[in-house]
Amino acid sequence: DGGITQSPKYLFRKEGQNVTLSCEQNLNHDAMYWYRQDPGQGLRLIYYSQIVNDFQKGDIAEGYSVSREKKESFPLTVTSAQKNPTAFYLCASSMWARMTGELFFGEGSRLTVL
Amino acid sequence: KNEVEQSPQNLTAQEGEFITINCSYSVGISALHWLQQHPGGGIVSLFMLSSGKKKHGRLIATINIQEKHSSLHITASHPRDSAVYICAVTHSIIQGAQKLVFGQGTRLTINP
């Protein structure tokens, strides 16, 4: 079955460490997204990518980095520069199109900084 | 004021009741999405609509573009419907990628 796989589901990090969250999709979607979710707040866009080797900053990109070397993969690195990294992170994808398309989400990764 | 407002924020009902969750938005949109977030955190897309009404099983979604308002209805609610329901609007499309604005979600609890 097609879908999005995020890993790990839970991750603990010490302050000052970089961590990378994996996101893989087999839906043949061009567009991929990373969102952050904090309690009581709506999802906020961190980065998005329309096509391989291209990506754009979202609303809260500071302290994060991404790469898009393959169509199927869009990993997110939470760097030590991110001041408040403890959050729930969701990856999503959609078809590239001039019109809107349905979004598909992964199961999420919960990051806790100790 | 948030660009996408949902009401109520929390809703508790008995099994079998008819449920309505509302979403109002203040920005121009090309589509509106209703999403369901399970207790484990994963999100499933329920509906994407730009006009009128869509139905899938016991779920019905409607949108009124002129009034900038959408509703999600659940008929014959069941405890397995307990989840957070999120309204999101596609605000713009940039080179094929959608920029969405999300509501804060409605936490629905259906008691047996």
CSV table of C-alpha atoms in Angstrom, one decimal:
chain,number,residue,atom,x,y,z
A,1,ASP,CA,0.0,0.0,0.0
A,2,GLY,CA,1.2,3.5,-0.8
A,3,GLY,CA,1.8,5.9,2.1
A,4,ILE,CA,4.2,8.0,4.1
A,5,THR,CA,6.6,6.5,6.6
A,6,GLN,CA,8.2,8.6,9.3
A,7,SER,CA,10.9,7.4,11.7
A,8,PRO,CA,11.6,7.3,14.5
A,9,LYS,CA,8.2,7.6,16.2
A,10,TYR,CA,9.8,8.8,19.4
A,11,LEU,CA,13.2,10.5,19.8
A,12,PHE,CA,15.0,11.9,22.8
A,13,ARG,CA,17.8,14.3,22.4
A,14,LYS,CA,20.2,16.1,24.6
A,15,GLU,CA,20.6,19.8,24.3
A,16,GLY,CA,23.2,20.8,21.7
A,17,GLN,CA,22.7,17.7,19.6
A,18,ASN,CA,21.4,17.7,16.0
A,19,VAL,CA,18.8,15.0,15.1
A,20,THR,CA,17.4,13.9,11.8
A,21,LEU,CA,13.8,12.8,11.3
A,22,SER,CA,13.2,10.5,8.3
A,23,CYS,CA,10.2,10.8,5.9
A,24,GLU,CA,9.8,8.4,3.0
A,25,GLN,CA,6.8,8.2,0.6
A,26,ASN,CA,5.9,5.8,-2.1
A,27,LEU,CA,3.0,7.7,-3.5
A,28,ASN,CA,5.0,9.2,-6.4
A,29,HIS,CA,4.2,12.7,-5.0
A,30,ASP,CA,6.3,15.6,-6.1
A,31,ALA,CA,5.5,18.0,-3.2
A,32,MET,CA,6.5,17.2,0.4
A,33,TYR,CA,6.1,19.1,3.6
A,34,TRP,CA,7.3,19.2,7.2
A,35,TYR,CA,5.0,20.6,9.9
A,36,ARG,CA,5.4,21.1,13.6
A,37,GLN,CA,2.6,20.7,16.1
A,38,ASP,CA,2.6,22.1,19.6
A,39,PRO,CA,-0.1,21.6,22.2
A,40,GLY,CA,-3.1,23.9,21.6
A,41,GLN,CA,-1.7,25.3,18.3
A,42,GLY,CA,-2.4,24.5,14.7
A,43,LEU,CA,0.2,22.9,12.5
A,44,ARG,CA,2.9,25.2,11.3
A,45,LEU,CA,4.9,24.8,8.2
A,46,ILE,CA,8.7,24.3,8.6
A,47,TYR,CA,9.9,23.5,5.1
A,48,TYR,CA,8.4,22.3,1.8
A,49,SER,CA,9.7,20.9,-1.4
A,50,GLN,CA,8.1,21.0,-4.8
A,51,ILE,CA,10.6,18.9,-6.6
A,52,VAL,CA,13.9,17.1,-6.2
A,53,ASN,CA,16.8,19.3,-5.3
A,54,ASP,CA,14.6,22.2,-4.5
A,55,PHE,CA,13.0,23.3,-1.2
A,56,GLN,CA,11.6,26.4,0.4
A,57,LYS,CA,11.4,27.8,3.9
A,58,GLY,CA,8.1,27.8,5.6
A,59,ASP,CA,6.9,30.0,8.4
A,60,ILE,CA,9.2,28.6,11.1
A,61,ALA,CA,12.3,27.4,9.3
A,62,GLU,CA,14.9,28.8,11.8
A,63,GLY,CA,16.9,26.1,13.4
A,64,TYR,CA,15.9,23.4,10.9
A,65,SER,CA,17.4,22.1,7.7
A,66,VAL,CA,16.2,19.7,5.0
A,67,SER,CA,17.4,18.0,1.8
A,68,ARG,CA,15.6,16.5,-1.2
A,69,GLU,CA,18.0,14.3,-3.0
A,70,LYS,CA,15.4,11.7,-4.0
A,71,LYS,CA,11.7,12.2,-4.9
A,72,GLU,CA,10.7,9.7,-2.2
A,73,SER,CA,12.7,11.1,0.7
A,74,PHE,CA,12.6,14.5,2.6
A,75,PRO,CA,14.5,14.3,5.8
A,76,LEU,CA,14.4,17.0,8.4
A,77,THR,CA,17.3,17.9,10.7
A,78,VAL,CA,16.6,19.7,13.9
A,79,THR,CA,19.7,21.6,14.7
A,80,SER,CA,21.1,22.8,18.0
A,81,ALA,CA,20.1,26.3,16.9
A,82,GLN,CA,16.4,25.4,17.3
A,83,LYS,CA,15.6,27.0,20.7
A,84,ASN,CA,12.5,25.0,21.5
A,85,PRO,CA,12.7,21.7,19.6
A,86,THR,CA,10.4,19.6,21.8
A,87,ALA,CA,7.3,19.1,19.6
A,88,PHE,CA,5.4,16.7,17.4
A,89,TYR,CA,6.6,16.7,13.8
A,90,LEU,CA,4.5,15.6,10.8
A,91,CYS,CA,5.6,15.0,7.3
A,92,ALA,CA,3.1,15.2,4.4
A,93,SER,CA,3.0,15.0,0.6
A,94,SER,CA,0.7,15.9,-2.2
A,95,MET,CA,0.6,15.7,-6.0
A,96,TRP,CA,2.2,18.6,-7.8
A,97,ALA,CA,-0.5,20.4,-9.6
A,98,ARG,CA,-1.9,23.8,-10.5
A,99,MET,CA,-5.0,22.8,-8.5
A,100,THR,CA,-5.1,21.6,-5.0
A,101,GLY,CA,-4.7,18.0,-4.2
A,102,GLU,CA,-5.4,15.8,-1.2
A,103,LEU,CA,-2.6,15.7,1.4
A,104,PHE,CA,-1.3,12.5,2.9
A,105,PHE,CA,0.3,12.6,6.3
A,106,GLY,CA,2.7,10.3,8.1
A,107,GLU,CA,2.2,9.0,11.7
A,108,GLY,CA,4.5,11.7,13.1
A,109,SER,CA,7.7,11.8,15.2
A,110,ARG,CA,7.7,13.1,18.7
A,111,LEU,CA,10.9,14.8,19.7
A,112,THR,CA,11.8,15.4,23.3
A,113,VAL,CA,14.8,17.4,24.4
A,114,LEU,CA,16.2,16.4,27.7
B,1,LYS,CA,-7.7,36.5,15.4
B,2,ASN,CA,-6.6,33.3,13.7
B,3,GLU,CA,-7.2,33.0,10.0
B,4,VAL,CA,-9.0,29.7,10.5
B,5,GLU,CA,-11.3,29.3,13.5
B,6,GLN,CA,-12.9,26.1,14.6
B,7,SER,CA,-15.8,25.6,17.0
B,8,PRO,CA,-16.2,24.1,19.4
B,9,GLN,CA,-12.7,23.4,20.7
B,10,ASN,CA,-13.9,20.5,22.7
B,11,LEU,CA,-17.1,18.4,22.2
B,12,THR,CA,-18.3,15.5,24.2
B,13,ALA,CA,-21.4,13.5,23.1
B,14,GLN,CA,-23.1,10.2,23.6
B,15,GLU,CA,-23.0,7.4,21.1
B,16,GLY,CA,-25.5,7.9,18.4
B,17,GLU,CA,-25.7,11.6,18.5
B,18,PHE,CA,-25.5,13.9,15.4
B,19,ILE,CA,-22.2,15.9,15.6
B,20,THR,CA,-21.4,19.2,13.9
B,21,ILE,CA,-18.0,20.9,13.9
B,22,ASN,CA,-17.7,24.3,12.4
B,23,CYS,CA,-14.9,26.1,10.6
B,24,SER,CA,-14.7,29.8,9.6
B,25,TYR,CA,-11.9,31.3,7.6
B,26,SER,CA,-10.9,34.9,6.7
B,27,VAL,CA,-8.5,34.3,3.8
B,28,GLY,CA,-9.0,33.5,0.2
B,29,ILE,CA,-8.8,29.8,-0.5
B,30,SER,CA,-8.7,27.4,-3.3
B,31,ALA,CA,-9.8,24.4,-1.2
B,32,LEU,CA,-10.7,23.4,2.3
B,33,HIS,CA,-9.6,20.2,4.0
B,34,TRP,CA,-11.0,18.3,6.9
B,35,LEU,CA,-8.5,16.1,8.7
B,36,GLN,CA,-8.7,13.6,11.5
B,37,GLN,CA,-5.9,13.2,14.0
B,38,HIS,CA,-5.9,9.9,15.9
B,39,PRO,CA,-4.8,9.7,19.6
B,40,GLY,CA,-1.4,8.4,18.4
B,41,GLY,CA,-0.9,11.5,16.4
B,42,GLY,CA,-1.2,10.4,12.8
B,43,ILE,CA,-3.4,12.4,10.5
B,44,VAL,CA,-5.8,11.2,7.9
B,45,SER,CA,-7.4,13.4,5.2
B,46,LEU,CA,-11.2,13.1,5.4
B,47,PHE,CA,-12.4,15.6,2.7
B,48,MET,CA,-11.0,18.1,0.4
B,49,LEU,CA,-13.7,20.4,-1.0
B,50,SER,CA,-14.0,23.7,-2.8
B,51,SER,CA,-17.7,24.0,-3.2
B,52,GLY,CA,-21.0,22.3,-2.2
B,53,LYS,CA,-21.1,19.1,-0.2
B,54,LYS,CA,-19.3,15.8,0.0
B,55,LYS,CA,-20.4,12.6,1.8
B,56,HIS,CA,-18.3,9.6,2.8
B,57,GLY,CA,-20.1,7.0,5.0
B,58,ARG,CA,-21.4,8.7,8.1
B,59,LEU,CA,-19.4,11.8,7.4
B,60,ILE,CA,-20.7,14.9,5.6
B,61,ALA,CA,-18.7,18.0,4.8
B,62,THR,CA,-20.2,21.2,3.4
B,63,ILE,CA,-18.7,24.5,2.4
B,64,ASN,CA,-20.3,28.0,1.8
B,65,ILE,CA,-17.7,30.0,-0.1
B,66,GLN,CA,-19.7,33.3,0.1
B,67,GLU,CA,-19.9,33.0,3.9
B,68,LYS,CA,-16.4,31.5,4.3
B,69,HIS,CA,-17.7,28.7,6.4
B,70,SER,CA,-17.6,24.9,6.4
B,71,SER,CA,-19.1,22.3,8.6
B,72,LEU,CA,-18.3,18.7,9.3
B,73,HIS,CA,-21.2,16.5,10.3
B,74,ILE,CA,-21.0,13.0,11.8
B,75,THR,CA,-24.2,11.0,11.8
B,76,ALA,CA,-24.8,8.1,14.3
B,77,SER,CA,-21.6,8.9,16.1
B,78,HIS,CA,-19.6,6.1,17.6
B,79,PRO,CA,-16.8,5.9,20.2
B,80,ARG,CA,-14.3,5.2,17.4
B,81,ASP,CA,-15.0,8.7,16.0
B,82,SER,CA,-13.3,10.1,19.0
B,83,ALA,CA,-10.3,12.1,17.6
B,84,VAL,CA,-9.2,15.6,16.9
B,85,TYR,CA,-10.8,17.1,13.8
B,86,ILE,CA,-8.8,19.7,12.0
B,87,CYS,CA,-9.9,22.2,9.4
B,88,ALA,CA,-7.3,23.5,7.0
B,89,VAL,CA,-7.5,25.8,4.0
B,90,THR,CA,-5.2,25.9,1.0
B,91,HIS,CA,-4.3,29.6,1.0
B,92,SER,CA,-2.0,29.6,-2.0
B,93,ILE,CA,-0.2,27.3,-4.4
B,94,ILE,CA,3.5,28.0,-5.0
B,95,GLN,CA,5.0,26.1,-7.9
B,96,GLY,CA,2.8,23.1,-7.2
B,97,ALA,CA,3.2,23.1,-3.4
B,98,GLN,CA,0.2,24.0,-1.3
B,99,LYS,CA,0.4,26.6,1.5
B,100,LEU,CA,-2.1,25.5,4.1
B,101,VAL,CA,-3.4,27.4,7.1
B,102,PHE,CA,-4.7,25.2,9.9
B,103,GLY,CA,-7.3,25.6,12.6
B,104,GLN,CA,-6.5,24.6,16.1
B,105,GLY,CA,-8.6,21.5,16.0
B,106,THR,CA,-11.7,20.2,17.7
B,107,ARG,CA,-11.3,17.4,20.2
B,108,LEU,CA,-14.3,15.1,19.9
B,109,THR,CA,-15.1,12.5,22.5
B,110,ILE,CA,-18.0,10.0,22.0
B,111,ASN,CA,-19.0,8.1,25.1
B,112,PRO,CA,-20.6,4.7,24.8
